[in-house]
PDB file of C-alpha atoms and ligand atoms in Angstrom:
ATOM      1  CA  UNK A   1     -28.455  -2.514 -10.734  1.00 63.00           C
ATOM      2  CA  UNK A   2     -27.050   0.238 -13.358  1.00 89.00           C
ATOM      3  CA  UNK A   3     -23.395  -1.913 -13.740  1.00 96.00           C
ATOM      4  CA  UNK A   4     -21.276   0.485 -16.310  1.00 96.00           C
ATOM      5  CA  UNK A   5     -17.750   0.223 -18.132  1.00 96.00           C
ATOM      6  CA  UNK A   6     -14.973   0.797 -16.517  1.00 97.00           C
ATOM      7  CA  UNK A   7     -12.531   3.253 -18.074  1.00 97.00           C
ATOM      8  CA  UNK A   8      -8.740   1.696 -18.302  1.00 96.00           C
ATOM      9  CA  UNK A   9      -5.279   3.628 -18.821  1.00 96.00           C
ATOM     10  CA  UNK A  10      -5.535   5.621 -22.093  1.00 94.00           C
ATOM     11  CA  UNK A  11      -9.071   6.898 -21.772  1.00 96.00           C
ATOM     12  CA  UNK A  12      -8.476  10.650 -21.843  1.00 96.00           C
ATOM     13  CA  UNK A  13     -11.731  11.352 -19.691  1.00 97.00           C
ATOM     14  CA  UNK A  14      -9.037  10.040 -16.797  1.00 98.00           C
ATOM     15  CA  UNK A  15      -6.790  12.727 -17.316  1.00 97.00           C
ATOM     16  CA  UNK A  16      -9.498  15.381 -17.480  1.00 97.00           C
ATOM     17  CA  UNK A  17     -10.796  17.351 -14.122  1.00 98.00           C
ATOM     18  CA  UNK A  18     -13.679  17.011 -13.511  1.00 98.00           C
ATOM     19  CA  UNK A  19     -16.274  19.879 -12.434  1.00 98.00           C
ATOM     20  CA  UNK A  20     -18.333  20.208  -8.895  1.00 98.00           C
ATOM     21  CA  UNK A  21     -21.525  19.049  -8.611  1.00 98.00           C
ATOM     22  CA  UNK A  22     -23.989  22.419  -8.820  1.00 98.00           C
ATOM     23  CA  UNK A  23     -27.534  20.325  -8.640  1.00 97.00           C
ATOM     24  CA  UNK A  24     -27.686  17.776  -5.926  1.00 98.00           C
ATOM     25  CA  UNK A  25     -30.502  16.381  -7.782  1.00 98.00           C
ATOM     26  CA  UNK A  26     -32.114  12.870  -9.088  1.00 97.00           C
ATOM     27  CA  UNK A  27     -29.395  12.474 -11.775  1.00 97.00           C
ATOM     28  CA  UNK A  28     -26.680  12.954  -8.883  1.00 98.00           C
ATOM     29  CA  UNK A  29     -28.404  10.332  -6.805  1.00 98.00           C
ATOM     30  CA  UNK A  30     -28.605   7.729 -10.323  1.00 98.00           C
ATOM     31  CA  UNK A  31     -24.859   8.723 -10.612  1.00 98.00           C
ATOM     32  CA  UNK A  32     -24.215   7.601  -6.313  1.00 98.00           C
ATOM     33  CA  UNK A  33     -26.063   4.499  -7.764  1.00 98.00           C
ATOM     34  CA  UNK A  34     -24.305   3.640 -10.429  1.00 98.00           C
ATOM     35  CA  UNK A  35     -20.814   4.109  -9.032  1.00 98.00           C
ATOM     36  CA  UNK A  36     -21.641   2.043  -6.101  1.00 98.00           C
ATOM     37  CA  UNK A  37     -23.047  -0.529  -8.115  1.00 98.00           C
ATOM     38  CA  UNK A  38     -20.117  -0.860 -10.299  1.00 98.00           C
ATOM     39  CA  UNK A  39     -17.659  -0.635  -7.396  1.00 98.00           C
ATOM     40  CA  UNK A  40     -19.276  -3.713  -5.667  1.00 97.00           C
ATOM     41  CA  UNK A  41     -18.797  -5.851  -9.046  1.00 97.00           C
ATOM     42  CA  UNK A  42     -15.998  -5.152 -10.137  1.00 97.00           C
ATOM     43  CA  UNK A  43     -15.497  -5.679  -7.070  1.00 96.00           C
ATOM     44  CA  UNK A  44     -12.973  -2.417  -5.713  1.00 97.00           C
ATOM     45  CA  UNK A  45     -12.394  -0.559  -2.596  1.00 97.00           C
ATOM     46  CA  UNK A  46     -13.291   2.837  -4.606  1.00 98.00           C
ATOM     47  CA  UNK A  47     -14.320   3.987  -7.881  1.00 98.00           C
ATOM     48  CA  UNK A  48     -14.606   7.897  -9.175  1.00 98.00           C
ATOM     49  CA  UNK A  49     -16.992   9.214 -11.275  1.00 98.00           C
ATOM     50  CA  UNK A  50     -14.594   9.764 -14.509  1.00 98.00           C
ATOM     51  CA  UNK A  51     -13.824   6.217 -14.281  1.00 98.00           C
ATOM     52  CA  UNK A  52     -17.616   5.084 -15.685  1.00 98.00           C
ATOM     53  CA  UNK A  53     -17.434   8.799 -17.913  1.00 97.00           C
ATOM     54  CA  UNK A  54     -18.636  11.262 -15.712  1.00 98.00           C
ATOM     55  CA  UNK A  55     -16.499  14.235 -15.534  1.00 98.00           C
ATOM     56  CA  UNK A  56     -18.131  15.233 -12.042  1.00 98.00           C
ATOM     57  CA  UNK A  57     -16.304  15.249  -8.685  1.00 98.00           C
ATOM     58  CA  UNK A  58     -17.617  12.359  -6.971  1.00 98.00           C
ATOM     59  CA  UNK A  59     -16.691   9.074  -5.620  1.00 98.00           C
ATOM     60  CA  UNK A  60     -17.724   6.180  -3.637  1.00 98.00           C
ATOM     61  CA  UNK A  61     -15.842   3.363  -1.347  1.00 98.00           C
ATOM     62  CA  UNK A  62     -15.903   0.535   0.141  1.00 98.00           C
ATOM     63  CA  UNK A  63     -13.182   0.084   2.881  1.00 97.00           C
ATOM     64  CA  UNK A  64     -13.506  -1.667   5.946  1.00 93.00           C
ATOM     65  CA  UNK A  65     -16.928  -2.759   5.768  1.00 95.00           C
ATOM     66  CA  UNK A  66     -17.864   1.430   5.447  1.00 96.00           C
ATOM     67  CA  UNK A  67     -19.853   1.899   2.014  1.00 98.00           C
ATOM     68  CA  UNK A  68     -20.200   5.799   1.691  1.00 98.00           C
ATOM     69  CA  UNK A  69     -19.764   8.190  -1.338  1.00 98.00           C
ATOM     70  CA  UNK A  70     -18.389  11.625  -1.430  1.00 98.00           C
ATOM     71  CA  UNK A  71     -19.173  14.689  -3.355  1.00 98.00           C
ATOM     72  CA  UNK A  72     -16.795  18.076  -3.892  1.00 98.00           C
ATOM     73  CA  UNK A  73     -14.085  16.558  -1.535  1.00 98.00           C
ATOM     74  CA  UNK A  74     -11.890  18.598  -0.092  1.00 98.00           C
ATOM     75  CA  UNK A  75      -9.013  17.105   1.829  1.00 98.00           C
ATOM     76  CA  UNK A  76      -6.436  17.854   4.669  1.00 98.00           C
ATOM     77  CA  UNK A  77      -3.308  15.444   4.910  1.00 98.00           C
ATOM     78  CA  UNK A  78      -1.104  14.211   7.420  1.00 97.00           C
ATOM     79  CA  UNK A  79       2.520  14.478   7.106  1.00 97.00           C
ATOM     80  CA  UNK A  80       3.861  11.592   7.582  1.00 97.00           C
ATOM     81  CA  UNK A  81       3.791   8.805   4.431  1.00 96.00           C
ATOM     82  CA  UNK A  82       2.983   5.313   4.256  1.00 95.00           C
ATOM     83  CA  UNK A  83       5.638   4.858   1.420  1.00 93.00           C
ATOM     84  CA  UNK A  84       5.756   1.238   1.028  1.00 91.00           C
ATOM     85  CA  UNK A  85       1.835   0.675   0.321  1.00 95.00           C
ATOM     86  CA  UNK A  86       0.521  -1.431  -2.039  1.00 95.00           C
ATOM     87  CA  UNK A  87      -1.976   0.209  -4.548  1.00 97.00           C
ATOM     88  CA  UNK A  88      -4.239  -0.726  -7.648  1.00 97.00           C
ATOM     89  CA  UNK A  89      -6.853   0.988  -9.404  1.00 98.00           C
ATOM     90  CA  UNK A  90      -9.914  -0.473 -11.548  1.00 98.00           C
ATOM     91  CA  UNK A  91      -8.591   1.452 -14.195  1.00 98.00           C
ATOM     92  CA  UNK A  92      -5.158  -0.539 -14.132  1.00 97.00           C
ATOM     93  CA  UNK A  93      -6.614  -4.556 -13.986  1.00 96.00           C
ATOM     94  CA  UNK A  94      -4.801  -7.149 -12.314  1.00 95.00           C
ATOM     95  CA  UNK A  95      -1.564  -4.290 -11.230  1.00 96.00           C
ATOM     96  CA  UNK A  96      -0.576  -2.835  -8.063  1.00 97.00           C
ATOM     97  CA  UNK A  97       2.322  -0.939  -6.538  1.00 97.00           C
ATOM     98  CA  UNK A  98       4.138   0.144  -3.474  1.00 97.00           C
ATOM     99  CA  UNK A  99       2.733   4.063  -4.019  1.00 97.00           C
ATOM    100  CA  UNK A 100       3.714   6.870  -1.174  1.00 97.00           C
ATOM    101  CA  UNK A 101       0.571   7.802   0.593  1.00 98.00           C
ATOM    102  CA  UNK A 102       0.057  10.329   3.587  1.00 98.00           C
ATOM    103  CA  UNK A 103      -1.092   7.627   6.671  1.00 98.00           C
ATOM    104  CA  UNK A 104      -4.078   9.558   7.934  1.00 98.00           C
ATOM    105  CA  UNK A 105      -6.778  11.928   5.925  1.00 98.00           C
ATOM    106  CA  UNK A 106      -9.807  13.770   6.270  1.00 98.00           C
ATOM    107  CA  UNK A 107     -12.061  14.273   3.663  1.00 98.00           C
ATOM    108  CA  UNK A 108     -14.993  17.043   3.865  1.00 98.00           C
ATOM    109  CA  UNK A 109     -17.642  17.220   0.738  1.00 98.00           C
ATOM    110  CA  UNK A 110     -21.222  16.890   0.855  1.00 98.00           C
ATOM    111  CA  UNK A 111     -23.574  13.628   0.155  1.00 98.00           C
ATOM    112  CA  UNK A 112     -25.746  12.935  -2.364  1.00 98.00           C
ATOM    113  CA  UNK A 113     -28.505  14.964  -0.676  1.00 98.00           C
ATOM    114  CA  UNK A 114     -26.228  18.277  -0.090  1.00 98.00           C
ATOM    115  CA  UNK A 115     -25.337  17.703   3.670  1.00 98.00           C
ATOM    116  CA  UNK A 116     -22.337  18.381   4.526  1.00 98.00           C
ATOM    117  CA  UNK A 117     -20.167  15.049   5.518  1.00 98.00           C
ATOM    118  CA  UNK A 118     -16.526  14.963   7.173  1.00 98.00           C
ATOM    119  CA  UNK A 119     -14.750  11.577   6.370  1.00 98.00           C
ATOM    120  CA  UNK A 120     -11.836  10.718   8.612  1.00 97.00           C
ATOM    121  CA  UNK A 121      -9.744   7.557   8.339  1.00 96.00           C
ATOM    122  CA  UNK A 122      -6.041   6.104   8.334  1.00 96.00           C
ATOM    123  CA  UNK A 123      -3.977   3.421   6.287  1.00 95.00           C
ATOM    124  CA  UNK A 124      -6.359   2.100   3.770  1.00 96.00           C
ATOM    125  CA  UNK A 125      -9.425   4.377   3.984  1.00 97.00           C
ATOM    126  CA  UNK A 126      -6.490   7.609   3.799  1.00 98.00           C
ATOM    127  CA  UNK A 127      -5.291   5.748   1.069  1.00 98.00           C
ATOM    128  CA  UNK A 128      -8.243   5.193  -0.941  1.00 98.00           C
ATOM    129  CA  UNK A 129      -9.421   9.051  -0.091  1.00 98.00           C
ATOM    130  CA  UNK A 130      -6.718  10.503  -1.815  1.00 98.00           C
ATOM    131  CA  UNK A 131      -6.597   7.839  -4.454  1.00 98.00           C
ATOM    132  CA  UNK A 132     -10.293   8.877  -5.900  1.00 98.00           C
ATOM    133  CA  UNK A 133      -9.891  12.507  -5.054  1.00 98.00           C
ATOM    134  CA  UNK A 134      -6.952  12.159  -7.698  1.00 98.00           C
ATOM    135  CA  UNK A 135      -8.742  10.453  -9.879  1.00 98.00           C
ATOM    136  CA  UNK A 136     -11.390  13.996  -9.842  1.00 98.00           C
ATOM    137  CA  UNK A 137      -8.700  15.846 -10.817  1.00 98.00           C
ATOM    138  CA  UNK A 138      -7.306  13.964 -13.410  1.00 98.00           C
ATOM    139  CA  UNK A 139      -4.242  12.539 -11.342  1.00 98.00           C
ATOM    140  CA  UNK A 140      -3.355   8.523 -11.591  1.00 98.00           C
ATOM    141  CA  UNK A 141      -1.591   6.376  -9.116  1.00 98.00           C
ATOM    142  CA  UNK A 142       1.055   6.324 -11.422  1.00 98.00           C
ATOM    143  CA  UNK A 143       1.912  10.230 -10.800  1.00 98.00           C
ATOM    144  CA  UNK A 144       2.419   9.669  -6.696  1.00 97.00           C
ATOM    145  CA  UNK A 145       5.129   6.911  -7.472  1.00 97.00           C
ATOM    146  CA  UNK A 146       9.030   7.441  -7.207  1.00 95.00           C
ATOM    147  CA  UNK A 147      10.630   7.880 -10.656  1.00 96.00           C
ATOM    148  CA  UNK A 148      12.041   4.067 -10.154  1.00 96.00           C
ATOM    149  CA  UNK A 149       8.941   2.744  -9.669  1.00 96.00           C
ATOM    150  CA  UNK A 150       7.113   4.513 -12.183  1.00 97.00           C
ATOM    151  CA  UNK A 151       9.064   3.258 -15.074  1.00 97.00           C
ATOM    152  CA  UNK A 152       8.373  -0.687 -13.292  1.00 96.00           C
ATOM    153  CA  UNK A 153       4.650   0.314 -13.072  1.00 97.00           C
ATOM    154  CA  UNK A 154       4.875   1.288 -16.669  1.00 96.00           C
ATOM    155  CA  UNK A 155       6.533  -1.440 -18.187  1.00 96.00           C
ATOM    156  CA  UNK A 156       3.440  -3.545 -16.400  1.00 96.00           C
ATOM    157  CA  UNK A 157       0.930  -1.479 -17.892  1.00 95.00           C
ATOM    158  CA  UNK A 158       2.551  -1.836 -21.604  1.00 93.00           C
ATOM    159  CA  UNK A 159       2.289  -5.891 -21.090  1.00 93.00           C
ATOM    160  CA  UNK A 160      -0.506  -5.898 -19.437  1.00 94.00           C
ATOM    161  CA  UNK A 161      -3.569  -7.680 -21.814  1.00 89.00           C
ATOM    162  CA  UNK A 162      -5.910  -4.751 -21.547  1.00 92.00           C
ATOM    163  CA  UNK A 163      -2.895  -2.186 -22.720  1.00 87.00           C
ATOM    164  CA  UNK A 164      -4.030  -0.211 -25.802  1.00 78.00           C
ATOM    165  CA  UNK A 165      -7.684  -1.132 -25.824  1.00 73.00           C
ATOM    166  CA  UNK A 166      -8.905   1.955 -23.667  1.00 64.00           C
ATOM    167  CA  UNK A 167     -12.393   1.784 -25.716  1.00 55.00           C
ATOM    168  CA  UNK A 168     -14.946   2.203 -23.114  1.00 49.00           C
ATOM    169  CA  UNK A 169     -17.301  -0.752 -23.844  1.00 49.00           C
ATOM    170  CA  UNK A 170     -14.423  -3.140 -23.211  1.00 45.00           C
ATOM    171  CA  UNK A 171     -14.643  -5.011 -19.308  1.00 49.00           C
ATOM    172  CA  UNK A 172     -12.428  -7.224 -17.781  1.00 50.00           C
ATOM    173  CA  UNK A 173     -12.812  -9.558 -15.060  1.00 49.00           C
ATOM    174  CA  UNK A 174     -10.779  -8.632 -12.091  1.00 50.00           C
ATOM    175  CA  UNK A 175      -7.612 -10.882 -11.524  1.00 48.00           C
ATOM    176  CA  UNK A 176      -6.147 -12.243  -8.182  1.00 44.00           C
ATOM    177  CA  UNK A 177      -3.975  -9.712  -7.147  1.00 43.00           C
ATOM    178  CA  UNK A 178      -2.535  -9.093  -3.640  1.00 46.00           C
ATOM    179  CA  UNK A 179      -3.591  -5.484  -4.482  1.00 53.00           C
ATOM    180  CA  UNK A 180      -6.504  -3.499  -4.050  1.00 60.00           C
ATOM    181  CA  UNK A 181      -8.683  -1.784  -6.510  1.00 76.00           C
ATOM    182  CA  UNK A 182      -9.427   1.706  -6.419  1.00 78.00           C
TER     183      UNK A 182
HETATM  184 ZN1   ZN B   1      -8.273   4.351  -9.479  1.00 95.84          ZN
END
């Protein structure tokens, strides 16, 4: 088990883009590792590389009993929204939000050995697919929201307990939320 830190709000490395994986080497399989790992304690649905520090473009999930991990996504989106949909992220403890979502996605990248891989899924997977793909190019939930809710989802953040204390070696235990981590 390689657990590591979970970047919160206020980390710049989660507003930076991250690059595509070149070498699908050992360190790229440690990295697939790691992320997993961390995802299954904290425990979350999904969790992208720049959210442990890695400014590469990967991710791995855990939705509906399907563990996977995705590298260089590239995605193609339905057109009609889930708009109502209740969303966290690791990086945002103990918060969710009603966040506008396109229902249905698929996802093609490669895994951690180069092959290609097509992803397909609806509701929460779709949901959690463009969630991390975001989170590789430096995009938070808090961008997709409505102007309305963003300001609600802000004033959360600024009371939340963790707000401010983006140093990377701090960890929280996750809270009971009726949300789900990303
Ligand atoms: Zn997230």
């Amino acid at each position: 088990m390689a657990i590591q830190s979970i970047r919160l709000f206020g980390d710049p490395v989660l507003r930076t883009p991250a690059a595509p994986v070149v070498d699908f080497d050992k360190e790229l399989r440690k990295l697939v590792k790691d992320l997993t790992d961390t995802m299954m304690d904290a425990p979350g649905a999904g969790l992208a590389a720049p959210q442990i520090g890695v400014g590469l473009r990967v991710f791995t999930y855990y939705v509906d009993d399907r563990l996977g991990h995705l590298i260089n996504p590239d995605l193609d989106l339905s057109a009609d929204l889930d708009e109502e949909g209740e969303e966290g992220c690791l990086s945002f403890p103990g918060l969710s939000f009603p966040t506008p979502r396109a229902i249905r996605a698929v996802a093609k990248g490669f895994d951690m050995h180069g092959e290609p891989v097509t992803i397909e899924g609806s509701d929460l997977m779709a949901r959690c697919l463009q969630h991390e793909t975001d989170h590789l190019d430096g995009i938070l939930f808090i961008d997709r929201m409505d102007p309305k809710q963003r300001k609600l989802a802000m004033k959360a953040v600024r009371e939340a307990e963790w707000s401010g204390l983006a140093a990377p070696t701090v960890r929280f235990s996750p809270h009971a939320t009726g949300g789900r981590a990303l």
